[in-house]
Every structure is written in C-alpha cells, then in structure tokens.
XYZ file of C-alpha atoms in Angstrom:
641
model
C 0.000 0.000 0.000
C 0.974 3.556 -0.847
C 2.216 5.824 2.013
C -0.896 7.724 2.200
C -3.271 4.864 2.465
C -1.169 3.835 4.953
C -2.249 6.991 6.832
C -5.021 6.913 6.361
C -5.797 3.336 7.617
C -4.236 4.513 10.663
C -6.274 7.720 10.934
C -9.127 5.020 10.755
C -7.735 2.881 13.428
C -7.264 6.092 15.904
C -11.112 7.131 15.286
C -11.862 3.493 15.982
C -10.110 3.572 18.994
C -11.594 7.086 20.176
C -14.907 6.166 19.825
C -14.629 2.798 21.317
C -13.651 4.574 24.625
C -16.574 6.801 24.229
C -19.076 4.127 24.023
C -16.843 2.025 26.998
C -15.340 -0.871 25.196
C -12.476 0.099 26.897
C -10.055 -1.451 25.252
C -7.168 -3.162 26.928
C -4.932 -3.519 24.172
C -4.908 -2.834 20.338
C -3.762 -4.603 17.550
C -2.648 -7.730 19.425
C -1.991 -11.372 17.831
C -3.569 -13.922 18.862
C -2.334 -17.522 18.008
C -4.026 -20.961 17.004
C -5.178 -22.761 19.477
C -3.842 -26.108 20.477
C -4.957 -29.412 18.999
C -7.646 -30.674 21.228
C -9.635 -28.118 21.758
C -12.274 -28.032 18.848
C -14.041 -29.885 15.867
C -14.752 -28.862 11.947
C -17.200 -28.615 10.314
C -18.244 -27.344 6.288
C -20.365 -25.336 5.706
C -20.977 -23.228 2.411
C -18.248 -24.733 1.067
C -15.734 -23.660 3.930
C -14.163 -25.911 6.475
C -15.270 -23.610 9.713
C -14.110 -24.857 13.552
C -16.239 -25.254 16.628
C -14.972 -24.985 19.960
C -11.463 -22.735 20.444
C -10.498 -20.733 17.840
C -7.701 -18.735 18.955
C -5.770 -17.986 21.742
C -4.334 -15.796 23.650
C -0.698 -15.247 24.692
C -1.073 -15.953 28.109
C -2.674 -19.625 26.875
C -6.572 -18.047 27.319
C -8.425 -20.057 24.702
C -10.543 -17.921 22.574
C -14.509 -19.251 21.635
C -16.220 -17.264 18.347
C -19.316 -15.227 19.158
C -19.942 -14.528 14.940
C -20.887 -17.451 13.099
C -19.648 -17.802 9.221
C -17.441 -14.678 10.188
C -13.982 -14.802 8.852
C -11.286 -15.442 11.336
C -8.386 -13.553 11.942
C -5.722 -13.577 14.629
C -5.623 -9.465 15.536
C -8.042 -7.838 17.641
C -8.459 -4.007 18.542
C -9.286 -4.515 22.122
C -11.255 -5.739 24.706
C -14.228 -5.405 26.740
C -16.264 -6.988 29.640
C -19.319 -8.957 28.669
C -22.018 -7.636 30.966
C -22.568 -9.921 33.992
C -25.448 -12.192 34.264
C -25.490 -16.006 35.399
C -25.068 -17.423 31.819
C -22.002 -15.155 31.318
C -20.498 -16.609 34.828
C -21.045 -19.847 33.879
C -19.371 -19.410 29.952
C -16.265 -17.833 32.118
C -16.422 -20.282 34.678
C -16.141 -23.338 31.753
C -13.482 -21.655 29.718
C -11.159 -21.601 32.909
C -12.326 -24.683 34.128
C -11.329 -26.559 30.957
C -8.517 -24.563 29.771
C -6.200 -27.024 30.075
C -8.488 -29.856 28.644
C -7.624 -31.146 25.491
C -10.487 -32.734 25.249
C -12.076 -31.609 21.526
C -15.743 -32.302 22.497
C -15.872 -30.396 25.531
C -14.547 -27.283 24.019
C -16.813 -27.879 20.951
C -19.498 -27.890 23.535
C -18.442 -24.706 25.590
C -18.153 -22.876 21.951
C -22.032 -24.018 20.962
C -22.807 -22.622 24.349
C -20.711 -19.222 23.316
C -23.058 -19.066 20.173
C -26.051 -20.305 22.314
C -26.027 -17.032 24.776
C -23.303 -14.436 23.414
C -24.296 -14.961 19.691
C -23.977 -11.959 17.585
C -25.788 -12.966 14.302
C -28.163 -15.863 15.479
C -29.631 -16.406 12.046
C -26.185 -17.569 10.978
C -25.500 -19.414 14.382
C -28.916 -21.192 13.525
C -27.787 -22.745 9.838
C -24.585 -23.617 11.518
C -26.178 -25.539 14.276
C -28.129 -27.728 12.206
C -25.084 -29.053 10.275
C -22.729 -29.625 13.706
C -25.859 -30.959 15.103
C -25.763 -33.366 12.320
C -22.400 -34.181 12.253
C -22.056 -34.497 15.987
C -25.648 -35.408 17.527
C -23.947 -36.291 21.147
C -22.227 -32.357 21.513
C -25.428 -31.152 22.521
C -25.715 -33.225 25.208
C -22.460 -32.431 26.482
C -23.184 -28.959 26.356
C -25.894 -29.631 28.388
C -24.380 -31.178 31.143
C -21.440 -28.523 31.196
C -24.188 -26.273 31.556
C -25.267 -27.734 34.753
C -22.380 -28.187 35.885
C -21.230 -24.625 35.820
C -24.765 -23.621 37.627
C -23.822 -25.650 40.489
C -20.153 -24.291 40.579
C -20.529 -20.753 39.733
C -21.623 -18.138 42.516
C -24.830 -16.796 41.820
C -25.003 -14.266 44.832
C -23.481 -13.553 48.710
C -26.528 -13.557 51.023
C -26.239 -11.557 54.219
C -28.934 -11.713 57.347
C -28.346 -10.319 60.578
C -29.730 -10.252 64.177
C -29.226 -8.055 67.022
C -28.048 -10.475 70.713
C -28.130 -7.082 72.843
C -30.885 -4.839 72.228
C -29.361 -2.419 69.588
C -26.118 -3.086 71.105
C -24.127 -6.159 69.308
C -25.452 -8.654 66.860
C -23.796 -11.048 64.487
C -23.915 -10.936 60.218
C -24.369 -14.497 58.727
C -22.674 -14.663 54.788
C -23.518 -17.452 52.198
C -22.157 -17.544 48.908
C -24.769 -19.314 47.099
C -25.308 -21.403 43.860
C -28.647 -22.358 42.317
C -29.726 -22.089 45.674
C -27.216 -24.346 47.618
C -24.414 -22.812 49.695
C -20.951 -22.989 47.741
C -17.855 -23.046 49.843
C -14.745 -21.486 48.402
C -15.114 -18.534 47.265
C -13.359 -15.289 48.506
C -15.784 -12.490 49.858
C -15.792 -9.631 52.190
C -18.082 -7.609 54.489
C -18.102 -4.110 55.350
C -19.954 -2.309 58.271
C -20.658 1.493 57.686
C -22.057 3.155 60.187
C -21.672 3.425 63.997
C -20.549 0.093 63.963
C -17.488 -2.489 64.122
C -16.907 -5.882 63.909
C -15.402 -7.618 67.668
C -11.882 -7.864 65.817
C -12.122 -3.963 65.877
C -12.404 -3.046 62.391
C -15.253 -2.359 60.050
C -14.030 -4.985 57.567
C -13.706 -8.525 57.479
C -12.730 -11.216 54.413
C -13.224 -14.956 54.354
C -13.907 -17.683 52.103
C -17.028 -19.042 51.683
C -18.192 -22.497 53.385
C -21.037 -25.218 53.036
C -22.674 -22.891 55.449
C -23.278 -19.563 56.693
C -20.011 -17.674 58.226
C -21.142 -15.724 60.969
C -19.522 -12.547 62.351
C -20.379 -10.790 65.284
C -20.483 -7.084 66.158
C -21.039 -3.985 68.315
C -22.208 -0.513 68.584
C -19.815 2.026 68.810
C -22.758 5.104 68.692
C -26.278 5.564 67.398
C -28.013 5.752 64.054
C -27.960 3.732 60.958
C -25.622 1.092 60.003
C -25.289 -0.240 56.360
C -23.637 -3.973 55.265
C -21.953 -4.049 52.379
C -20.785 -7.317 50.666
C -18.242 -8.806 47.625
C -17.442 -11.844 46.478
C -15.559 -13.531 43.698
C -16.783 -14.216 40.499
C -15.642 -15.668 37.362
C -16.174 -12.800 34.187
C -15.792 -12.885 30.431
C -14.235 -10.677 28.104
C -15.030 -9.793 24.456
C -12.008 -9.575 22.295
C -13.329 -6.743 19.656
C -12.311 -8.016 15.971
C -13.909 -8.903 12.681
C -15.705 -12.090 14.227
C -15.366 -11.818 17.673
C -13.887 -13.664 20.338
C -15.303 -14.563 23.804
C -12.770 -15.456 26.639
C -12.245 -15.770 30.457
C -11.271 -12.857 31.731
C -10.340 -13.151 35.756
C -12.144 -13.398 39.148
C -14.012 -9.988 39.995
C -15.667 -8.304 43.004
C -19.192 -8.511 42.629
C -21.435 -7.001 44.877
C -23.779 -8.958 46.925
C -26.974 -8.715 48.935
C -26.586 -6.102 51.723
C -28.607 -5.447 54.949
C -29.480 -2.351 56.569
C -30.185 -1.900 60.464
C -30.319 0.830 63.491
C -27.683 0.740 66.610
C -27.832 2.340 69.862
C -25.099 1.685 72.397
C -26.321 4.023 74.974
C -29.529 3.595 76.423
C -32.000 5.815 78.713
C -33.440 4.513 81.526
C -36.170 6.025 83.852
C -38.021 5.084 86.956
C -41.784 4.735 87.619
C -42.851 5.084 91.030
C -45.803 5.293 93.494
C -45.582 6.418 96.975
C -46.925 3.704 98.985
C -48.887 6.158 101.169
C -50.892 8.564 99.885
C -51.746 10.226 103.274
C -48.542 9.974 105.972
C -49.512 11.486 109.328
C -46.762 13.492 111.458
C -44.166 11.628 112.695
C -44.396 8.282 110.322
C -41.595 7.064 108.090
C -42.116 7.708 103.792
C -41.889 4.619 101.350
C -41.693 4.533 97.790
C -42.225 1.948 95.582
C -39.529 2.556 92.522
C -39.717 0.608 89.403
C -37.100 0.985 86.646
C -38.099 1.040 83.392
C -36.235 1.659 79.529
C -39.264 3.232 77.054
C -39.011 3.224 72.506
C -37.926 0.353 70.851
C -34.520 1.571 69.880
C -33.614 1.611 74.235
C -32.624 -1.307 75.820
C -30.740 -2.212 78.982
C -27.306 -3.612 78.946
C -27.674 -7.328 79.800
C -26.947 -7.198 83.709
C -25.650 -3.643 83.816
C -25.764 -2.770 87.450
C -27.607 1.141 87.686
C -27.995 3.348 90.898
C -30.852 5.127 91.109
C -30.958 8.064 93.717
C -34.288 9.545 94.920
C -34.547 12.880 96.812
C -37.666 13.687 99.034
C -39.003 17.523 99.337
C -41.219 18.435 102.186
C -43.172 21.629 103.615
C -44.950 21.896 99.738
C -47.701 24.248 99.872
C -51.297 22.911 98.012
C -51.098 25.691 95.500
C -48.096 24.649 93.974
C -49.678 21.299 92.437
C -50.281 23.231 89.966
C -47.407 24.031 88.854
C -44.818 20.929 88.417
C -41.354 20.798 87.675
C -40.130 19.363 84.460
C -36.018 18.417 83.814
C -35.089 19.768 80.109
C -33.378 17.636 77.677
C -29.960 17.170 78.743
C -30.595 18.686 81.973
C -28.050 17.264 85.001
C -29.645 16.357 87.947
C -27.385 18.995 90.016
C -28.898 21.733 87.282
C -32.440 20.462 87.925
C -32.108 20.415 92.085
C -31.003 23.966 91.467
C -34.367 25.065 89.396
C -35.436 23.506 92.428
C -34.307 25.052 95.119
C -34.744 28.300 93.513
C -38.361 27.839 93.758
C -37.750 27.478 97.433
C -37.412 23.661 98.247
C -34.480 21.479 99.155
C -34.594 17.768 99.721
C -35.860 16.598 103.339
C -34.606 12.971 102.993
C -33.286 11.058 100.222
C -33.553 7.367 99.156
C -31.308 4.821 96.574
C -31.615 1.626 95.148
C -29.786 -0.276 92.327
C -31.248 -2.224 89.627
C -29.772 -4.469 86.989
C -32.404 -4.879 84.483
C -35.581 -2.742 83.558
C -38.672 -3.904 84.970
C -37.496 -4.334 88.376
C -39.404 -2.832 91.519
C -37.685 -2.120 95.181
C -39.757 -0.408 97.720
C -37.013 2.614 99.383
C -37.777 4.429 102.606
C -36.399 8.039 102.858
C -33.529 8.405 105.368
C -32.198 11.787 106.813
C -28.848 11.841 105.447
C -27.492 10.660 101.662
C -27.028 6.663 101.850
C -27.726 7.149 105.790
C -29.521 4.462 108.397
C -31.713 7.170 110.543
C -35.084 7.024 108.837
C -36.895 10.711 107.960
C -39.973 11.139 109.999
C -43.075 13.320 108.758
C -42.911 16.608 109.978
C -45.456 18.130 112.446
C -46.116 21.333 110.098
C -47.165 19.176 107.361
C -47.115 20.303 103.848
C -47.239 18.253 100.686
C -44.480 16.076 100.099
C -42.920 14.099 96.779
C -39.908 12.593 95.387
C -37.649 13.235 92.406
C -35.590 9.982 91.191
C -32.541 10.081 88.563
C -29.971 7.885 87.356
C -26.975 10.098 87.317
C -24.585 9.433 84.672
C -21.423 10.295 87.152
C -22.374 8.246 90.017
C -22.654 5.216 88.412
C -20.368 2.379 89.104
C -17.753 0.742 86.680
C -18.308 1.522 83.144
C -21.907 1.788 83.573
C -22.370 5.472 83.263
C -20.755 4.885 79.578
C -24.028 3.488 78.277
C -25.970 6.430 79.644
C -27.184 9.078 77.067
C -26.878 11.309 80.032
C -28.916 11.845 83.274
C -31.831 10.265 83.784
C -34.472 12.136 86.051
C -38.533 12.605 86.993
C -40.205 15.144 87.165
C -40.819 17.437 90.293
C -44.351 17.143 91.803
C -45.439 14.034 89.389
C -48.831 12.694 90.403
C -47.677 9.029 91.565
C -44.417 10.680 93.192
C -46.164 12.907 95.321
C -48.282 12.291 98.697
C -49.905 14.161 101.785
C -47.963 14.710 104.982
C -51.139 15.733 107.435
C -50.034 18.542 110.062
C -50.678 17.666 113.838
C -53.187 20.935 115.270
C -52.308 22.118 119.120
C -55.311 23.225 120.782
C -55.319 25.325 124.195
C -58.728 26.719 126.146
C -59.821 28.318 128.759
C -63.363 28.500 129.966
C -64.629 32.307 131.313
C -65.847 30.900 134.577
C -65.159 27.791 135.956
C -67.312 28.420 139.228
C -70.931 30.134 137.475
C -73.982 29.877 138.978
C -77.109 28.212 138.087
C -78.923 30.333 135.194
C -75.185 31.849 134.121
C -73.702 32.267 130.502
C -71.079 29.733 129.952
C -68.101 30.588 127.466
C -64.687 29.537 126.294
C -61.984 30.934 124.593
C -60.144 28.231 122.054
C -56.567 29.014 120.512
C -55.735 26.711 117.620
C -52.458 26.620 115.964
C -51.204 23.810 113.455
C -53.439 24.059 110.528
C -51.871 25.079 106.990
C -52.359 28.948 106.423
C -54.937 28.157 103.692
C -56.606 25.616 105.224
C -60.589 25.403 104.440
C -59.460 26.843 100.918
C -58.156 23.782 99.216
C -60.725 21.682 97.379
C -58.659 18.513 96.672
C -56.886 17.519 93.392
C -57.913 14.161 91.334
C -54.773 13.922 89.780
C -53.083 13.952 92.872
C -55.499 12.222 95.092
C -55.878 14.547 98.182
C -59.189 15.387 99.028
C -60.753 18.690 100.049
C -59.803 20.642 102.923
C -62.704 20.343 105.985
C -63.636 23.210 106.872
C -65.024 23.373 110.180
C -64.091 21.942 113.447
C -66.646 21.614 116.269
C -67.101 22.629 119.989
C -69.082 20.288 121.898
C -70.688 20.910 125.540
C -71.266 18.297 127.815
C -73.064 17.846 131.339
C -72.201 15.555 134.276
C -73.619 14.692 137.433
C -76.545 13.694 139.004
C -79.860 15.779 139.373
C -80.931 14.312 142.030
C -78.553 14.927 144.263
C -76.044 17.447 144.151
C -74.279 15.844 146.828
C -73.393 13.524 144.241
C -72.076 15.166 141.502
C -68.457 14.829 142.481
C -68.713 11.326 141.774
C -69.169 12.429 137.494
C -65.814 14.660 137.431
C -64.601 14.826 133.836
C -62.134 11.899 133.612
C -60.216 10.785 130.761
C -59.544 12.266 127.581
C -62.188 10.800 125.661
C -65.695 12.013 125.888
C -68.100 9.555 127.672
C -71.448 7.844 126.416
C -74.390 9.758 127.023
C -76.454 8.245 129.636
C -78.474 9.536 132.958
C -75.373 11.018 133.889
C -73.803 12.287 131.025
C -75.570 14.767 128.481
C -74.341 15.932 125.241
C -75.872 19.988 125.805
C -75.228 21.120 121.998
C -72.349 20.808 119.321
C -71.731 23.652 116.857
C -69.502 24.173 113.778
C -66.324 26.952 114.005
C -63.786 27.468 111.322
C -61.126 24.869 111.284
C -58.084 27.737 110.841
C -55.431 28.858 113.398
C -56.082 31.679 115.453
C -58.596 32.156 118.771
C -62.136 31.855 118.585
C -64.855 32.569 121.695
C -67.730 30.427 121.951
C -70.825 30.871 123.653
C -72.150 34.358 125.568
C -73.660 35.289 122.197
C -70.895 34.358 119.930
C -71.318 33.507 116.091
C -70.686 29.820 114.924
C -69.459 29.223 111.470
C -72.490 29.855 109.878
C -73.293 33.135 111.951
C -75.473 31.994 114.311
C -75.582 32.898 118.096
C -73.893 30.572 120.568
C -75.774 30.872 124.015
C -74.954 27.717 126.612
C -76.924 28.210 130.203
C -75.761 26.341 133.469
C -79.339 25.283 133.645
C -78.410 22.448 136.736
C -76.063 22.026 138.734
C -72.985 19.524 138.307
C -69.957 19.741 135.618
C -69.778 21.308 132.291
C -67.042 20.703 129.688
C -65.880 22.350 126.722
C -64.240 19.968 123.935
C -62.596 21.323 120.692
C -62.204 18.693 117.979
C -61.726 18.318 114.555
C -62.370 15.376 112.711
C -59.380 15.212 110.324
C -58.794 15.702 106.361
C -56.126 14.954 103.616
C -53.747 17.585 104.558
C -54.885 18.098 108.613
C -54.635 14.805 111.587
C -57.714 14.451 113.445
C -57.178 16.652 116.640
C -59.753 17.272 119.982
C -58.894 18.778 123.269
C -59.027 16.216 126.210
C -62.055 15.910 128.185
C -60.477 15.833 131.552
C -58.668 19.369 130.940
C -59.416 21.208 133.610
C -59.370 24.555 132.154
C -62.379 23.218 130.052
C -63.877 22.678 133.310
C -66.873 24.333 135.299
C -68.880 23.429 138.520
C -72.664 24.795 138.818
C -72.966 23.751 142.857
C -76.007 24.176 145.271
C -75.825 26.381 148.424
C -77.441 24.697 151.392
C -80.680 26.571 152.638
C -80.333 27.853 156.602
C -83.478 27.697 159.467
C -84.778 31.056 159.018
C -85.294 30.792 155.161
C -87.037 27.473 156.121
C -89.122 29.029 158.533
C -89.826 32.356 156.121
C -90.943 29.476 153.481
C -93.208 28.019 156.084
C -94.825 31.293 156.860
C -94.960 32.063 153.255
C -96.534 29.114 153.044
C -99.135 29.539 155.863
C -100.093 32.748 153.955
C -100.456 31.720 150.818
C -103.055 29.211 152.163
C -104.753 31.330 154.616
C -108.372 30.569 153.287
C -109.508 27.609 155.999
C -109.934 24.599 154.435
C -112.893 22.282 155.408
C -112.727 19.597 157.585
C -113.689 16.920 154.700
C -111.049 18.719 152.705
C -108.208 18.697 155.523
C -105.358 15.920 155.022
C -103.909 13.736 156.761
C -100.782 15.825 157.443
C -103.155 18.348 158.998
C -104.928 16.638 161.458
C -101.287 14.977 162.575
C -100.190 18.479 162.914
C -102.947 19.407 164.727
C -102.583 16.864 167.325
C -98.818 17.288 167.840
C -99.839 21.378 168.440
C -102.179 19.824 171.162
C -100.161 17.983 173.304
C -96.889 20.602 173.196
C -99.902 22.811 174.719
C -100.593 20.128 177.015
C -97.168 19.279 178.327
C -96.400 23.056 178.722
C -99.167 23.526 180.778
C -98.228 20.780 183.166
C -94.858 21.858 183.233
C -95.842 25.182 184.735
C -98.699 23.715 187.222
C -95.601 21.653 188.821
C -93.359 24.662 189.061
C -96.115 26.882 190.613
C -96.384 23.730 193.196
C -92.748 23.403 193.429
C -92.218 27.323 194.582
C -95.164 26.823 196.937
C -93.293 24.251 198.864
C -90.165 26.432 199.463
C-alpha cells in the first residue's frame, strides 16, 4: 500500500479507537496477535463450502483459549481490544467453563463450551442457527455435552453472597451471617468480604472482614460504637468474560471480579436511657411516720434497651413543707438537663430535699420499695414533719455516680419530674389546741363561754378543694365545739362522783348529756364560743348552766387529707366548770313556812283537811298540854319552898 493509504488506515484505526472509549469498550490492548489454538480443543465442520471450527479458535498469549461469538465470520488472529461482557449467570457460567477446561484437550468439551458461546453471546443468530443444524448433524452427542457442562457450571458458579443479621443485645451487638450461594445451595470457596458502615465495628475492631465461603453460613459478630444507621456491604468472587473486539469476535475468560452482593441495613444504639416509675406507697402519711416509695425501673421506645446485667444506681430525693397551690405548677427536667442543674431550678423555687432514698437495679422492669432516710445513703429514717405540707420525690440515674463503666451506656442523666402525680403524697399537720373557759365556778342560770386558741393548721386551710390527679381530698372546713353535762340531778351531793375523767368524751347516759355541738372554722387563730358568739355559719352561741354539776368544753376536729384528726381532752381542767347548790339555813325554812301559811290562809274544810293536817294538829295539842303541866308543877314546886 501507498504511504498515504497507509495513513489513512491509521487515521481510521485512531477514530476506531476514540470512539470505542466513548461508548466504553475500553479497550485493553490494540492490535494484538492472537495464536491458534492447540490441537484438542475443537471440531470442523463445512459449511458453504468452507471448512469452519467449533470450539477454540484462537488464543491468547497468556494460553486463554478464545470461543467465536460470529458465526460464518472470517477469522483472523488481531483484535483491537477488549471489553467486559455484561454480567449475568449465563455469562459466569461461559467464564467459569473456559477456565475450568482450559487445560483440557479434550475436543468435544470445548466444541461444547463454543455451541454454548453461540447459544447465549451470539452476535448474528440467524447464521448461528444454519450452523447448528449441520454440527448438530455431524455431531448429535455435543449437545448433550453442552448440556451437562451447563449444569455443571450452575452448580459451581456463585450466583449471589446472602447476608442476614440479628441483634443479641438490644441495639447493642449482633452477628452478620454470609452465604455464597449457587442455584440455591451454599458454595464453599469462594473469597468475599463484608463491610460495616455506620456506627458500627466488627469484635476484631475493624469495620471490615474477608473470608472464604463455606457449606454454610459464616457468621460474624459485632457492636455498637454510637447511634443511628448502620449499612452492610458485601463482595465476592466471580468468574467474568471478556469480548475480544475483531472482525468475528472472540469470547474469553477474563479473571475473578468483586461482585457485589446482597446487603442489609439496620439501626444501633449503644447508649440507652433509663427512667423510673414510682408510686408512693402512702398517699396520706400522718406526722411523725416514716415515707416509702415503691420505685420501678423502666427503659421506654424500641430503639432503648438495657445492657444485659448492667448494674444502675438510682438516687431519689424527698421535698417536704410543699404548699397545696403549687400542684399546679410541676417541675419538668429539660433535655440534657443534670440532675445537680435540675435540684437547682429547684431550690430556687424554694425547696431542698428533706430525705433522700437509693436503690440499684440491673435490668428494667425491676421494683424495690425505698424508705427516705435523713442523710445521703444514711440508716436514721426521715420522719413526717409536724407542720405538714405536701411532700414528693424526684428519682434520677446520674450518669457520674454510676459504678464501673456503667455510666458509659448512659445518654446522660436520667431524672422525673418534680411534683409528678404518683411521686407525690400528703404529709397531714398535727393541730395544738389550748382553752380556757370564762368561769369555771358560774352559777345556776349563768352564761357559759370559752376561749379556744388553735395553731397547726396550713395557712390556707378550708381553701383547698382537693386535686384528682393527685389524690388529696378537700380541705374540711369546720371543726366543732361540743358541751357536755355531768352529774346527778338528784342529788347534788353527788355530783363529784361524774368529774370529767379521761380524755375521751363519755357515752351519754343519765349522767352524762351531750348539751349542743356547733360548727367553728377549722383555721389557726382564737375563737370565743358561747355568751352570744357567732358559729361558722353566723349563728348565736348561748350555753346556760341550767343544773347544777360539771360542764365541759371539747374542741375537735375530725381530720382531712392535709390536717390529723385533733380534739382537746375531756379531763382538761381549764375546760372545766362546777354549777354547785348552796345549802338553805333555818330562818329561810321558817320564812318558806310562813310564806306558806299565807299563801293558804283561806280555811280549808274539815272533809277537805289531810292527813298531814290533822297529825299536825294533834302534835300542836299535846306541846300545849305538856307546857301547861310543866308550869302547874313549878307553881307547886315554889309553893313548897
């Protein structure tokens, strides 16, 4: 050829080469040789008056045998370049053959691999079709063995890496089971890899591992190193083919590639949050008597879950001295919030803890009853206080106090809320009640009173009306003063016998009269019943020493949510008065008898007299009689002398 054909056939060859990159054939190589295959590894056949092969037709110089993909074509031993065959499972298997048998020099098997080139990488099937029929002819046992390579490749090729996973600690750890499979059926041997992205690493402290396949899954275990979303990426081996670009068109084995397999997806959380549910065990606690609670710990959302036997201290601090109206207005932590910030909000609205509790859990769902001590992990249990108040507790799992490496699961501090509902009880205020009655010596027909000084109640008592949420009743709002009588009427002489005694007041009997019991406000302060006086409803309090014998004042109050029952004793003496009787002397009997002579001077008649009279009579008779003797005898008497 002339010098400028010559450039201009290589002018062709460059474009061919540009646009061959454009359109990713990549090529590896250009004009390369390829040689004639060995004997051994294919059959001829005729047809259209050529004598055509089947089976390897050229081959590479690194001994790669090469299979025709163009039937009729006409063979030559350059090429251009090369590119991958896309990947599918008839593809593996084609590459998986052509290295299997590479070394075969068996003719029929390598026929067989090249009718299954033309069978599935064809690139003129009409032709491939005329060609068939005569091979067919000429060799009616190569299909046969092309089928069975075919099946022997599907059970030898990898089709796919399958991944499942399963968490063993909450969110915490897991394990990732990989299976290089085959029509189904594990198949050991193969190289693959798995990667962890995400807040995640395997236990050999990377986020990559590499095996070979087995006959079964390969498991590999796991563990949170955060939160959020972890992603499993897998390879694995697999045979490919290459295309070697020339006028017919060779198919080859190319090498073993990394082929992406099935992946999994899932959501760690190495920390966790626990929180404690609680319920005082009293919801009323009187003055003086110890305070439980009944503390359950607890991990809420699916994503939280406690380390397996992670030993957690909880620590619970008791307020006291809470006033009613602030029910209403509860204490929340913030997110984040320490539990040394949140006693601060705390104390700024005026409370600091009383008593404090603790307990330690190692698992959620657990439930320890705690009674409040004085002092920080102390042994002297907190008593009620006499002032009363509402009471409640606030429980956290602090992050710092936590022993070992527990607090390096914890998010941060875990803590309730001030003045929660279950949390929060009644600690009922013990009244003092002092008296003094005006006149503890009155006469019959006088005004009894009594002047009561109460101190004890909360400063808004009779205002509260009770919370639902909270369940405390309503405030009572009245006390009452009762009166009572002893003694005996019919003989005054007697009545010492019925002094007050005891505190409690008595049953009412013959002896012992209830006189009248009216409401006063149950609030601190002094209050003056009877001599006119106004109950709690504004009506006049009169009490009249109408016999004689003991009257006693009582104060008492029967109790509500926030206030003890309370009464004044019944033997106090300043509650105390005693109505007596003044004997009657002879003249004011005999002024009664004359007052009685003239009130019945009108004679009566003799059928009307009594009994009593004509006695009377008689005795007034014989006094007449004997004085007159008397004085007949002393008359004789001075005669004598």
């Amino acid at each position: 050829m002339g010098t400028n054909v010559r450039r201009y056939l290589t002018g062709l060859v460059t474009l061919a080469v540009a646009l061959a990159v454009l359109m990713g054939l990549s090529p590896a190589a250009f004009a390369a040789s390829l040689d004639n295959p060995p004997p051994g590894t294919n059959l001829w056949y005729r047809v259209d008056g050529r004598n055509l092969l089947i089976g390897a037709i050229k081959k590479l110089p690194d001994g790669r045998l090469a299979y025709c993909m163009r039937a009729g074509a006409e063979a030559g031993n350059d090429y251009s370049g090369e590119r991958k065959i896309d990947d599918n499972g008839n593809v593996r298997r084609i590459a998986w053959l052509a290295n299997r048998y590479q070394n075969s020099r068996d003719a029929k098997i390598h026929a067989a691999i090249g009718v299954l080139v033309h069978r599935h990488m064809e690139l003129d099937p009409q032709a491939w079709a005329r060609h068939w029929a005569v091979i067919s002819a000429q060799y009616p046992d190569l299909d046969a063995i092309a089928n069975r390579l075919w099946g022997e490749a599907g059970i030898n090729i990898p089709l796919g890496l399958q991944v499942s996973s399963q968490m063993v600690d909450g969110l915490r750890s897991g394990w990732v089971d990989a299976v290089v499979k085959s029509d189904g059926k594990a198949l050991a041997g193969v190289p693959y890899s798995v990667r962890l992205e995400g807040p995640a690493q395997f236990d050999n402290g990377g986020q990559s591992v590499r095996g070979v396949s087995g006959s079964g899954a390969i498991r590999h275990t796991w563990h949170a190193t955060g939160s959020g979303k972890v992603a499993v990426h897998t390879q694995y081996q697999s045979p490919k083919a290459l295309q070697l670009i020339s006028n017919q068109d060779y198919a080859c084995y190319g090498s073993q590639e990394q082929v992406a397999g099935d992946g999994v997806a899932f959501t760690v959380r190495k920390d966790f949050t626990p929180a404690v549910a609680t319920v005082t065990t009293k919801k009323i606690v009187d003055a003086g008597e110890t305070v439980s609670d009944k503390v359950t710990s607890k991990t809420t959302g699916a994503d939280n879950h406690w380390p397996k036997n992670m030993e957690l201290l909880a620590t619970g601090y008791y307020f006291d001295g809470i006033s009613a109206s602030e029910l209403n207005a509860p204490l929340n932590p913030s997110d984040g919030e320490s539990v040394e910030t949140f006693l601060d909000r705390i104390a700024r609205r005026g409370h600091r803890p009383a008593a404090y509790g603790s307990a330690t859990f190692t698992g959620s769902e657990q439930t320890k009853t705690v009674t409040a001590t004085s002092e920080p992990g102390g042994a002297e249990e907190y008593h009620a206080p006499a002032r009363g108040g509402i009471g409640t507790w606030v429980w956290a799992f602090d992050a710092s106090a936590q022993p070992g490496k527990a607090g390096e699961y914890l998010s941060g501090d875990s803590i309730s809320g001030f003045l929660e509902a279950e949390e929060t009880n009644s600690n009922r205020s013990k009244v003092q009640v002092e008296s003094t009655i005006t006149e503890h010596s009155p006469a019959i027909g006088a005004q009894l009173s009594d002047t009561i000084t109460v101190d004890g109640f909360p400063e808004d008592h009779g205002e509260f009306a009770g919370s639902k949420v909270f369940g405390i009743g309503a405030d009572e709002k009245h006390a009452q003063v009762s009166v009572w009588w002893a003694g005996d009427k019919d003989d005054p002489g007697s009545d010492e016998e019925y002094k007050p005694a005891g505190a409690a007041v008595p049953q009412e009997d013959e002896h012992h009269k209830l006189l009248g019991t009216w409401d006063v406000p149950a609030k601190n302060g002094t209050i003056r019943v009877g001599a006119g006086s106004l109950d709690a409803h504004g009506k006049p309090i009169n009490i009249i020493a109408e016999d004689h014998g003991w009257y006693v004042f009582v104060w008492s109050f029967a109790g509500d949510d926030r206030v003890m029952p309370a009464a004044s004793a019944y033997d106090d003496q300043w509650e105390q008065a005693r109505v007596s009787v003044e004997p009657e002397d002879e003249e004011d009997e005999e002024d009664e008898e004359e007052e009685t002579v003239e009130e019945n001077d009108e004679p009566e008649t003799p059928l009307a007299s009594t009994g009593s009279d004509v006695a009377f009579a008689i005795a007034m008779a014989l006094i007449a009689l004997a004085a007159g003797s008397l004085i007949l005898v002393l008359a004789h008497r001075r005669e004598s002398l």
